[in-house]
PDB file of C-alpha atoms and ligand atoms in Angstrom:
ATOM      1  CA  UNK N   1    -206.298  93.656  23.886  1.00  0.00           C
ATOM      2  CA  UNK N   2    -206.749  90.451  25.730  1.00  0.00           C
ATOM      3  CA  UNK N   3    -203.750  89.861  28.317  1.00  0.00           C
ATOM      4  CA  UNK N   4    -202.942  86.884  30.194  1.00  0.00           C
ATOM      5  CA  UNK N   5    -199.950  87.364  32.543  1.00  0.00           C
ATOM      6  CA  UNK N   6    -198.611  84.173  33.304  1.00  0.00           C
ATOM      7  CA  UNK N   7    -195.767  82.790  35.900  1.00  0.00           C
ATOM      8  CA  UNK N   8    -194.753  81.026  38.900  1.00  0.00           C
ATOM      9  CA  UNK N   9    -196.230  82.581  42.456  1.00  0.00           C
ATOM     10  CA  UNK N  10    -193.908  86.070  42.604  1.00  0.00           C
ATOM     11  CA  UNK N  11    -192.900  86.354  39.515  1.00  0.00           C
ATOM     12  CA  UNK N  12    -194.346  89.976  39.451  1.00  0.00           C
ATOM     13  CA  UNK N  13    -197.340  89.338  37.217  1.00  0.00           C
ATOM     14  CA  UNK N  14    -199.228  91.644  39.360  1.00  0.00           C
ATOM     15  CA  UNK N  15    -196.840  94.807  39.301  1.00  0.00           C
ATOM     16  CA  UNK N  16    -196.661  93.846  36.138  1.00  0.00           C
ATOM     17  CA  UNK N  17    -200.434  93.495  35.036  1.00  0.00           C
ATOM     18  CA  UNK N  18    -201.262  96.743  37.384  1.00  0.00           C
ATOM     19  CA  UNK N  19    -198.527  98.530  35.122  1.00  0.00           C
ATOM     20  CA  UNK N  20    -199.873  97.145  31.669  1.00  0.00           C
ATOM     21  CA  UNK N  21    -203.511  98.387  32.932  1.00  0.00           C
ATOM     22  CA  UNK N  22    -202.697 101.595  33.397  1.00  0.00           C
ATOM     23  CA  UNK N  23    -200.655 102.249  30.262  1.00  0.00           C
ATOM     24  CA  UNK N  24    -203.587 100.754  28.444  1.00  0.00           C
ATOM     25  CA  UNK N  25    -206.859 101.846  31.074  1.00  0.00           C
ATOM     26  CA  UNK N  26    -207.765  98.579  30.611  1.00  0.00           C
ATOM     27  CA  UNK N  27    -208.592  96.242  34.019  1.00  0.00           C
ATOM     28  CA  UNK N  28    -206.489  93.918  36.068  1.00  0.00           C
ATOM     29  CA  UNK N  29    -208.158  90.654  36.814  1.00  0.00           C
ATOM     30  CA  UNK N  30    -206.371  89.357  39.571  1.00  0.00           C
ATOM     31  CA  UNK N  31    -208.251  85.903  40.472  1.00  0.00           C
ATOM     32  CA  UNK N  32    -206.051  85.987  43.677  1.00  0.00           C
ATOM     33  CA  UNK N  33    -206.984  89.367  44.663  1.00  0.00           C
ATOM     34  CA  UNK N  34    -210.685  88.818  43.862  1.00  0.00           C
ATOM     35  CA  UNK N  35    -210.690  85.581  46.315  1.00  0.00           C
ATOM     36  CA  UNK N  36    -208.504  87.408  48.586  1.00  0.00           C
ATOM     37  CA  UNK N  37    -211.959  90.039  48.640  1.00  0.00           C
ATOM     38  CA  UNK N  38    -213.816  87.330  49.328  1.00  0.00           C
ATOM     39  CA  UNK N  39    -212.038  85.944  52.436  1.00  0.00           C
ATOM     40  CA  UNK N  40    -211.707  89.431  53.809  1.00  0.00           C
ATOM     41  CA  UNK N  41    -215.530  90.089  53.434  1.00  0.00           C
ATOM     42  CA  UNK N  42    -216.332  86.545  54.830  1.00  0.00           C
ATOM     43  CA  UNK N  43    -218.443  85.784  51.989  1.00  0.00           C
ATOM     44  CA  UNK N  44    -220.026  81.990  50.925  1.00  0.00           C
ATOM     45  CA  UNK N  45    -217.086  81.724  48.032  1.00  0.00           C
ATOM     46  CA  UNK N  46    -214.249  83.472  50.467  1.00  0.00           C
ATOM     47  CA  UNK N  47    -215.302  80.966  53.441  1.00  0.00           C
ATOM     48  CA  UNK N  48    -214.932  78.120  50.462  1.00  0.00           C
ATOM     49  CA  UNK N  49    -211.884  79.571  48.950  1.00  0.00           C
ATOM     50  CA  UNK N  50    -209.864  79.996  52.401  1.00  0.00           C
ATOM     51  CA  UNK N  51    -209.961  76.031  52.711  1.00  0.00           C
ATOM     52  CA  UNK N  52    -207.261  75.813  49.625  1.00  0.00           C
ATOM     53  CA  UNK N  53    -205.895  79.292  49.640  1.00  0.00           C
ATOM     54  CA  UNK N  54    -204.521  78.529  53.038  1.00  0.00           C
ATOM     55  CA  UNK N  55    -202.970  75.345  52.199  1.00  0.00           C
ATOM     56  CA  UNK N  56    -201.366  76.810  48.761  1.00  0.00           C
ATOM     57  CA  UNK N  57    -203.710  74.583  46.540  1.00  0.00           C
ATOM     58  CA  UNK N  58    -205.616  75.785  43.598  1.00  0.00           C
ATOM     59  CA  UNK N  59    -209.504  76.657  44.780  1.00  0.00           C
ATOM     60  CA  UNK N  60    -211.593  74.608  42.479  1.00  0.00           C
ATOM     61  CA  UNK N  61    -212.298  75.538  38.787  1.00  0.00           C
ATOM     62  CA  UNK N  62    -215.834  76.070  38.699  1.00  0.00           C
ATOM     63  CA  UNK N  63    -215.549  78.296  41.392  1.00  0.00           C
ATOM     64  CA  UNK N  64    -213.030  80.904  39.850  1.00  0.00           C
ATOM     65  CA  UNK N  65    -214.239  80.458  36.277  1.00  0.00           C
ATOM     66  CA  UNK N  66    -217.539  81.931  38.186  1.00  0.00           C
ATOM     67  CA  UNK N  67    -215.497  84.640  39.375  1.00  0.00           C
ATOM     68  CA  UNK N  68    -213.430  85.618  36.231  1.00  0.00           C
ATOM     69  CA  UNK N  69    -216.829  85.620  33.722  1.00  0.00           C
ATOM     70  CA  UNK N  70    -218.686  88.145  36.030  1.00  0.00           C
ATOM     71  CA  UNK N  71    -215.692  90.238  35.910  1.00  0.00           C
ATOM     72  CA  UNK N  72    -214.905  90.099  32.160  1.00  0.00           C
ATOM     73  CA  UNK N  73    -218.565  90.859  31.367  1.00  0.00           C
ATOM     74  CA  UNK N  74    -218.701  94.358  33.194  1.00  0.00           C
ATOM     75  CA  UNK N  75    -218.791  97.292  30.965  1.00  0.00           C
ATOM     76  CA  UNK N  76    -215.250  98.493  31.670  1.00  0.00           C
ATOM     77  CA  UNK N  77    -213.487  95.128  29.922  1.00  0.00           C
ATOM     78  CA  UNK N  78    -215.474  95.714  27.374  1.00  0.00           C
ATOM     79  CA  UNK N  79    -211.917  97.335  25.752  1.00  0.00           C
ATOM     80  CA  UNK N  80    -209.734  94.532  26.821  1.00  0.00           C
ATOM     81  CA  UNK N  81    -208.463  93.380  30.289  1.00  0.00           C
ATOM     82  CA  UNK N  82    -205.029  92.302  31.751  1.00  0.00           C
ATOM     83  CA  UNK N  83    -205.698  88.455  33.573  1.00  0.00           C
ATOM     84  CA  UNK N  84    -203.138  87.986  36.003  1.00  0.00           C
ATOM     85  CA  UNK N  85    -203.256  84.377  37.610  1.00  0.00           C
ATOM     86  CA  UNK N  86    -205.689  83.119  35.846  1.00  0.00           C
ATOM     87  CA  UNK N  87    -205.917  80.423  33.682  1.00  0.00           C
ATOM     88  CA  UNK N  88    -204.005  77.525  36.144  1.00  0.00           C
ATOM     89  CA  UNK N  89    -205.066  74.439  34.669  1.00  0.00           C
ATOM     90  CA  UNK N  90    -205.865  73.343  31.384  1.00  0.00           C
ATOM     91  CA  UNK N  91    -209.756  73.056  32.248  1.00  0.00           C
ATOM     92  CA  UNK N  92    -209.310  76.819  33.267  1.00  0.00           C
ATOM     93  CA  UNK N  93    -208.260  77.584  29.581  1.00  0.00           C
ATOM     94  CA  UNK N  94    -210.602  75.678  27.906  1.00  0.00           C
ATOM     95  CA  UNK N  95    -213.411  77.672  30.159  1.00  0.00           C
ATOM     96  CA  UNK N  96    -211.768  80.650  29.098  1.00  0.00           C
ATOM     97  CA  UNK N  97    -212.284  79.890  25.306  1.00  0.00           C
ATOM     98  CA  UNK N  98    -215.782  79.244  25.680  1.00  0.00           C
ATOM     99  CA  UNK N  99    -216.079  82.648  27.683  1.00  0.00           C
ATOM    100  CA  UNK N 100    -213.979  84.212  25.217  1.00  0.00           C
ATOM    101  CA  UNK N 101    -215.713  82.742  22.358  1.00  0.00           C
ATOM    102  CA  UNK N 102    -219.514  84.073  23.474  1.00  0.00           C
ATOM    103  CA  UNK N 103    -218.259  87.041  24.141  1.00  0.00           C
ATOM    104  CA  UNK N 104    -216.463  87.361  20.638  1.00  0.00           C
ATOM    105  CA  UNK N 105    -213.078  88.334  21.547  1.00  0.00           C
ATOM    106  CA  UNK N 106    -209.946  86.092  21.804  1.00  0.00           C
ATOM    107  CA  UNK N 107    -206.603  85.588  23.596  1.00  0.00           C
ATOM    108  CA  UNK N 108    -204.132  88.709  22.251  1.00  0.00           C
ATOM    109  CA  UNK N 109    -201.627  86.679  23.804  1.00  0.00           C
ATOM    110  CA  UNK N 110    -200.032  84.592  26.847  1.00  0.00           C
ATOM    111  CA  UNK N 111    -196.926  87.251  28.325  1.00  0.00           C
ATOM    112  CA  UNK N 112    -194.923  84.316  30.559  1.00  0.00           C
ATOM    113  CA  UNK N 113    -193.190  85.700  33.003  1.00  0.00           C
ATOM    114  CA  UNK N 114    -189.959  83.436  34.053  1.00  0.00           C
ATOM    115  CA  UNK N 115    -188.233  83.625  37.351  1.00  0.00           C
ATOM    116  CA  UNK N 116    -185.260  81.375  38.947  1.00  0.00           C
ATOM    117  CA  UNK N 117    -186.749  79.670  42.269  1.00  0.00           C
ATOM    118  CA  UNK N 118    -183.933  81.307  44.359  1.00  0.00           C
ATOM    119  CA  UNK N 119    -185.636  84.746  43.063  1.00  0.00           C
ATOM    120  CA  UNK N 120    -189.374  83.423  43.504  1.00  0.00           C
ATOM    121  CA  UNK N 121    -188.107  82.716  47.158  1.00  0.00           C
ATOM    122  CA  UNK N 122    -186.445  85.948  48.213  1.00  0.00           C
ATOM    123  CA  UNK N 123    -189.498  87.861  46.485  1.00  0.00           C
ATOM    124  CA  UNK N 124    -191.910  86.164  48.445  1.00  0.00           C
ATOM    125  CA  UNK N 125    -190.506  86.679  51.595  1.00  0.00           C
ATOM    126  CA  UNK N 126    -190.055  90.335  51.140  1.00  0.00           C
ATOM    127  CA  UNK N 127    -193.317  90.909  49.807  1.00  0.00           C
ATOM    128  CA  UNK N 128    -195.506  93.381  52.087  1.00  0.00           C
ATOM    129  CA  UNK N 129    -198.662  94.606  50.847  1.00  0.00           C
ATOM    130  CA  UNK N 130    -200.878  97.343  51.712  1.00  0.00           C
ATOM    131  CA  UNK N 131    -204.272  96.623  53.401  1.00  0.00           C
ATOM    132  CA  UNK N 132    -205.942 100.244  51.451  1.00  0.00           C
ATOM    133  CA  UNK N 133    -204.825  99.987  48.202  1.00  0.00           C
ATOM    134  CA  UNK N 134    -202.904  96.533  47.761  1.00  0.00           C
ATOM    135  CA  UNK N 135    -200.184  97.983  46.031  1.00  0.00           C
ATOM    136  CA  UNK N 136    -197.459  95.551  46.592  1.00  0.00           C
ATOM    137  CA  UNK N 137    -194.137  96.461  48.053  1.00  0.00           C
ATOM    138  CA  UNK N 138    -191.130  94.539  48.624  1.00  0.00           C
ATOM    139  CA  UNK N 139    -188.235  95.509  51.428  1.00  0.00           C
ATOM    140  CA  UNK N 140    -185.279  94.261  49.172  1.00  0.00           C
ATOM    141  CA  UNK N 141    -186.074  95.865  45.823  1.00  0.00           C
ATOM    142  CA  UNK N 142    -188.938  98.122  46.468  1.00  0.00           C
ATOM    143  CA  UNK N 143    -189.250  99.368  49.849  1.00  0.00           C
ATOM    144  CA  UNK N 144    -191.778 102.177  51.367  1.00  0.00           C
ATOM    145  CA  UNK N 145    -190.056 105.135  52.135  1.00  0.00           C
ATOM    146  CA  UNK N 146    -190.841 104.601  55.882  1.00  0.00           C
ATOM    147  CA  UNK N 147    -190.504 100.937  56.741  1.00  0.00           C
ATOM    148  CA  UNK N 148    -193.920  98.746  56.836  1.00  0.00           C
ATOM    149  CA  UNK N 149    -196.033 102.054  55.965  1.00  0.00           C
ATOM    150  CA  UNK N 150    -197.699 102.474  52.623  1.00  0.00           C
ATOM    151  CA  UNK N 151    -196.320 105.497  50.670  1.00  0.00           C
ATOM    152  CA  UNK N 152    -199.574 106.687  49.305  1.00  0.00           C
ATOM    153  CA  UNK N 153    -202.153 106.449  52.186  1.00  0.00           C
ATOM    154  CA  UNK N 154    -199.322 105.642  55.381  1.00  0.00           C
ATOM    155  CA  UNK N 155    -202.084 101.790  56.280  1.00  0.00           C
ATOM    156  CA  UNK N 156    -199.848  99.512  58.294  1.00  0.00           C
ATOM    157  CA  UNK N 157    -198.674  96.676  55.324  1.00  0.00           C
ATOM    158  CA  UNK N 158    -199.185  93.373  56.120  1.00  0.00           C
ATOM    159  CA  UNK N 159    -197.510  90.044  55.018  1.00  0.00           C
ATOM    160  CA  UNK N 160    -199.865  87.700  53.639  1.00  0.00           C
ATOM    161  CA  UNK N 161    -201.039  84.212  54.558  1.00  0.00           C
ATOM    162  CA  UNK N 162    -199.902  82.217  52.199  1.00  0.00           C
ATOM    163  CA  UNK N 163    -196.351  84.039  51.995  1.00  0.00           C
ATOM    164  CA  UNK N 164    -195.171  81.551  54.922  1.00  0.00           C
ATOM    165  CA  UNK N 165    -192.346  79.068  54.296  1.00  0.00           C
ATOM    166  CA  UNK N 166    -194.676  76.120  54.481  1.00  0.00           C
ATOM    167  CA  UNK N 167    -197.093  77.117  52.271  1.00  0.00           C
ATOM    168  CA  UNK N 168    -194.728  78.651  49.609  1.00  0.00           C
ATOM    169  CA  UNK N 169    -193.470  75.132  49.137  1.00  0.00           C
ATOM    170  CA  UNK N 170    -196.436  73.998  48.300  1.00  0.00           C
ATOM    171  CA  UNK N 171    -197.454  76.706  45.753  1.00  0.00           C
ATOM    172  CA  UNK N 172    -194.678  75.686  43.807  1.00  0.00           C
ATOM    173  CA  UNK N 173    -194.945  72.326  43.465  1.00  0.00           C
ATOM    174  CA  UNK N 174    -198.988  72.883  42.340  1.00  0.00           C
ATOM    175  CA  UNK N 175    -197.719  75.520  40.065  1.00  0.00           C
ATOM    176  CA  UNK N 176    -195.113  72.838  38.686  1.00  0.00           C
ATOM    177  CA  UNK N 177    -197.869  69.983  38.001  1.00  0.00           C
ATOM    178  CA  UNK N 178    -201.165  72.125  37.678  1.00  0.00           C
ATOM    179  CA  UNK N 179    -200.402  75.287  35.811  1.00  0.00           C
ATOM    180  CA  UNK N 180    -196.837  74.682  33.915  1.00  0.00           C
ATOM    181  CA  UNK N 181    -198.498  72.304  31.499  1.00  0.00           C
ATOM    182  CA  UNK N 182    -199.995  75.896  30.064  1.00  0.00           C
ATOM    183  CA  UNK N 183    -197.026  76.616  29.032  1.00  0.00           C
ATOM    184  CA  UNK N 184    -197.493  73.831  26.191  1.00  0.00           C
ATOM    185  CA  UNK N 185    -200.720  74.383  25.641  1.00  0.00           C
ATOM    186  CA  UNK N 186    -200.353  78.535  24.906  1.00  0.00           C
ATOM    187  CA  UNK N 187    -197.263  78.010  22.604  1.00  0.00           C
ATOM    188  CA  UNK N 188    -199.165  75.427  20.654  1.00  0.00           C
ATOM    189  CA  UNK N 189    -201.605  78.134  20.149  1.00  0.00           C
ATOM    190  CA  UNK N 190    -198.706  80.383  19.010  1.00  0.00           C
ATOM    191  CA  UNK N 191    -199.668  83.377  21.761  1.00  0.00           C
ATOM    192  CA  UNK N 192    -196.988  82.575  24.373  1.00  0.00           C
ATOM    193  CA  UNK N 193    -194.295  85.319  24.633  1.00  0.00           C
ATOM    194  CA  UNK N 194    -191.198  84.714  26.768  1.00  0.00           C
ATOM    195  CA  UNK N 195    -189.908  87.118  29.013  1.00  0.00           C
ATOM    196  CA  UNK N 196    -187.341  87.001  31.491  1.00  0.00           C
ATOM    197  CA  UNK N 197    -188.687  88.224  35.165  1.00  0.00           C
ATOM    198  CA  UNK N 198    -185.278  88.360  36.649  1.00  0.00           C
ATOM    199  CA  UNK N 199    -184.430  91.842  36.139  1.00  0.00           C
ATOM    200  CA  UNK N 200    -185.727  95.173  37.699  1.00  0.00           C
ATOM    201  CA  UNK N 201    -189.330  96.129  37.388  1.00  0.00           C
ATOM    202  CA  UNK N 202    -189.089  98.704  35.132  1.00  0.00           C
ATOM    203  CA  UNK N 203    -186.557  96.349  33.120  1.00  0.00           C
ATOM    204  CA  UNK N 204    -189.433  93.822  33.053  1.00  0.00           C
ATOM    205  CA  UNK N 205    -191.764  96.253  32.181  1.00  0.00           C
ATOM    206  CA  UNK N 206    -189.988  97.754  29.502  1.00  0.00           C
ATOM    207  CA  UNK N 207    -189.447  94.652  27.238  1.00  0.00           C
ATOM    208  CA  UNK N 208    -193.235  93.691  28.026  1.00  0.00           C
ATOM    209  CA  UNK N 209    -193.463  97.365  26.224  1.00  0.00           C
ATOM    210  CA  UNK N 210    -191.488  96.707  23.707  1.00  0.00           C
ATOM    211  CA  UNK N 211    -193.294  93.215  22.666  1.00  0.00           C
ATOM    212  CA  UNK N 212    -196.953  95.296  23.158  1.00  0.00           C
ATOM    213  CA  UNK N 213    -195.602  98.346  20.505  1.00  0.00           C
ATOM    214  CA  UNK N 214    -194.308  95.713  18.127  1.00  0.00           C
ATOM    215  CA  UNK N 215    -197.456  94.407  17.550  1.00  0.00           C
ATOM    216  CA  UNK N 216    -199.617  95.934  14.921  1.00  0.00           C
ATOM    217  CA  UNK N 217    -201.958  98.605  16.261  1.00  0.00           C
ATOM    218  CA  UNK N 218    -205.064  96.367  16.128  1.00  0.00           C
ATOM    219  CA  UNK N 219    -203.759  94.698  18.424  1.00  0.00           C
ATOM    220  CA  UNK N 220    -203.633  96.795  21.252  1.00  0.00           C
ATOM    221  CA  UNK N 221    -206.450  99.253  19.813  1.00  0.00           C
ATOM    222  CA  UNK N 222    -209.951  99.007  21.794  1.00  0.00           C
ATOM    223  CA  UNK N 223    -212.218  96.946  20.871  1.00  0.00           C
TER     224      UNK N 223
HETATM  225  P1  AP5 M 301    -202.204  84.545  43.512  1.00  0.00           P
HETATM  226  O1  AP5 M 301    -202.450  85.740  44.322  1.00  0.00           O
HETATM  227  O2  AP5 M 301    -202.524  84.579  42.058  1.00  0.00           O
HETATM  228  O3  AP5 M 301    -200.708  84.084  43.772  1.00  0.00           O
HETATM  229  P2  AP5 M 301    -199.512  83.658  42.787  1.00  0.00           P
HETATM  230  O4  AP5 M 301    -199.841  83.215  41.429  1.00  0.00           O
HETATM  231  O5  AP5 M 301    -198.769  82.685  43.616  1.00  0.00           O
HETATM  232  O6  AP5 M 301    -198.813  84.940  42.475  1.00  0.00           O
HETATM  233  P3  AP5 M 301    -198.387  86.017  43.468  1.00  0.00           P
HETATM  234  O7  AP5 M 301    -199.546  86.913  43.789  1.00  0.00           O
HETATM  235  O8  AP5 M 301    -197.708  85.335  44.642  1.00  0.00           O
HETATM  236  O9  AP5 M 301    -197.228  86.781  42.710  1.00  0.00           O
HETATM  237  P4  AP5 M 301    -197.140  87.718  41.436  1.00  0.00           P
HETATM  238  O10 AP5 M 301    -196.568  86.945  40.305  1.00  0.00           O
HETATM  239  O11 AP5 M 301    -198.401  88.473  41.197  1.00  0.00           O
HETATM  240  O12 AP5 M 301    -195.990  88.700  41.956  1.00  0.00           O
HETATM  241  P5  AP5 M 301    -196.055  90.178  42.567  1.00  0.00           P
HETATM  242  O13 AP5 M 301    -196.261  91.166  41.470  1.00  0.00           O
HETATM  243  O14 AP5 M 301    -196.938  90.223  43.758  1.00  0.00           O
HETATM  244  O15 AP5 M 301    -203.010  83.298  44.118  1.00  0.00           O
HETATM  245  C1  AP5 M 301    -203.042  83.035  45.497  1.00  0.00           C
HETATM  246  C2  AP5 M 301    -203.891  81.804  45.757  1.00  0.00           C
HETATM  247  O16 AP5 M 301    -205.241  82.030  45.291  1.00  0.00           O
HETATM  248  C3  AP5 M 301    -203.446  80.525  45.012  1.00  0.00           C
HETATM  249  O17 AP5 M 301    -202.452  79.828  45.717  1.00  0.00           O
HETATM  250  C4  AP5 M 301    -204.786  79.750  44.929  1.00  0.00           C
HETATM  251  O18 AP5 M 301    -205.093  79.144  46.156  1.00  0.00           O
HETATM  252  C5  AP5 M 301    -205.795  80.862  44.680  1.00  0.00           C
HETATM  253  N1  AP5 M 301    -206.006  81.119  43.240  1.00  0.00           N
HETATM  254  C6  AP5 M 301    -205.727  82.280  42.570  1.00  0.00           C
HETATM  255  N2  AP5 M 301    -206.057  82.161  41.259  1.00  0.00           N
HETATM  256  C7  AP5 M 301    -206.532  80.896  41.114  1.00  0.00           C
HETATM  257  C8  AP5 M 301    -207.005  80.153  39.986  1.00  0.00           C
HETATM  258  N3  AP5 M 301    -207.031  80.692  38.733  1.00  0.00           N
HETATM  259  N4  AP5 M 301    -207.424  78.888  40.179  1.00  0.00           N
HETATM  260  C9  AP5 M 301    -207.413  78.326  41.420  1.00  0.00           C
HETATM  261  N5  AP5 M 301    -206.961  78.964  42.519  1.00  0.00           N
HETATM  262  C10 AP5 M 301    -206.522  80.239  42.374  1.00  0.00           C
HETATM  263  O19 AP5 M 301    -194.518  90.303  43.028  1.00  0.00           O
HETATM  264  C11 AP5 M 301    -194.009  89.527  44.088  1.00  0.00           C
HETATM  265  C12 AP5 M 301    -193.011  90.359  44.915  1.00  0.00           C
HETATM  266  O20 AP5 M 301    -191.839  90.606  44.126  1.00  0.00           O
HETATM  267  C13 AP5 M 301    -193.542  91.749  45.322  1.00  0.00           C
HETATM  268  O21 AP5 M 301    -193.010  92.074  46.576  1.00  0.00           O
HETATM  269  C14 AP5 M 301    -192.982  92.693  44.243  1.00  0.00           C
HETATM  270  O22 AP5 M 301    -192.798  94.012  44.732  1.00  0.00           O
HETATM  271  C15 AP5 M 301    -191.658  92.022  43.894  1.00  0.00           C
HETATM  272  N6  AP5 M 301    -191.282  92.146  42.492  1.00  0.00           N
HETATM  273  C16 AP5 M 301    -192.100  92.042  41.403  1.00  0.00           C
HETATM  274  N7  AP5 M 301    -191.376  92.153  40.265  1.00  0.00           N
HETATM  275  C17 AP5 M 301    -190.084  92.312  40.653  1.00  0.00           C
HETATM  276  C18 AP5 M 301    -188.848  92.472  39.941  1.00  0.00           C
HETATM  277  N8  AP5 M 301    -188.804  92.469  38.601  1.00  0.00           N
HETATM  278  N9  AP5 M 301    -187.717  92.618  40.659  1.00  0.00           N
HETATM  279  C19 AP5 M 301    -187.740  92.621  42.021  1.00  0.00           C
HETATM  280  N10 AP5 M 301    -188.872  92.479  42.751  1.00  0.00           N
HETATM  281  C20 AP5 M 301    -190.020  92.316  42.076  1.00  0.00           C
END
């Protein structure tokens, strides 16, 4: 099965996607979380990446399509994967057909994830994440049990860079011209699937699961 979890910036395509993968033991390709890597580590494509990430624009294509087709190669997508932020512009997609095309798979389908802005705002700014294991919390709707500590291995959490107000803004708007037109382009193709993102987690979850099961059991079977 070959996921792509799409959405506006907090929209909870990564709980989801990091749910999906394990229900599946498939992997979660997070192109935000690999670039994050990068800029942590300091390395040529973090140093490059910062420049945008920082600013809330998109880090250009060539770069992350780089990124994504190392990661879909490796031996453990060989039985699907779960892409979470990636594609975000239509050259993006088209890279990913190519990709998808030598390595003879294709696009199970496009799960769009849809969020009010009020709710992409208060999500944002109660995200905390945790340094160790970047499982994502949130202090409104799911808090640690001890306040900025991560349940599983008690690292400080930390708030990241591009959750300020200024830069949210931004990520928006680029979301609005840059990545919406997907949208279009997906249900064209006949593999979006609309689901509505303002409900609980495990609400979310469920009707994700209940699309998945629906589907007939090549879809989801490994490859
Ligand atoms: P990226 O990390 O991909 O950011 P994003 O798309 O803006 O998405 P987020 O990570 O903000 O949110 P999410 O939808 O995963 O939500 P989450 O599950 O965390 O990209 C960051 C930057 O990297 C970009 O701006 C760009 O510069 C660069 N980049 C990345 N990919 C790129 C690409 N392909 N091309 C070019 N540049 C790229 O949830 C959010 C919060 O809400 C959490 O606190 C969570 O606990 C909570 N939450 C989740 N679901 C729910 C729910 N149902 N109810 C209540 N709370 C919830």
């Amino acid at each position: 099965m070959q996921l792509i979890l799409f959405g506006p910036p907090a929209a909870g395509k990564s709980t989801q996607a990091e749910l999906i993968s394990k229900v599946y033991d498939i992997p979660h390709v997070a192109t935000g979380d690999l670039l994050r890597q990068d800029v942590r580590e300091g390395t040529p494509i973090g140093r490059e990446a910062k420049k945008y990430m920082d600013r809330g624009l998109l880090v250009p294509d060539d770069l992350v399509v780089r990124l994504v087709r190392e990661h879909l190669k490796r031996r453990d997508a060989m039985n699907g994967f779960v892409l979470d932020g990636f594609p975000r512009t239509v050259s993006q997609a088209a890279a990913l057909n190519g990709l998808m095309k030598a390595l003879g798979r294709e696009i199970s389908a496009v799960i769009d994830i849809e969020v009010s802005d009020e709710e992409v705002l208060r999500r944002i700014s109660g995200r905390r994440i945790c340094p160790t294991c970047d499982k994502i919390y949130n202090v409104y709707y799911n808090p640690p049990q001890v306040p900025d500590i991560c349940d599983d291995d008690g690292s400080k959490l930390y708030q990241r860079d591009d959750d300020r107000e200024a830069v949210v803004e931004r990520r928006i708007e680029v979301y609005d011209v840059q990545t919406k037109p997907l949208i279009a382009y997906y249900r064209r193709r006949d593999l979006l699937i609309d689901i509505s993102g303002d409900k609980a987690i495990d609400a979310v979850h469920a009707e994700i699961m209940c699309f998945l099961k629906s589907m007939p059991e090549s879809f989801t079977a490994p490859f």
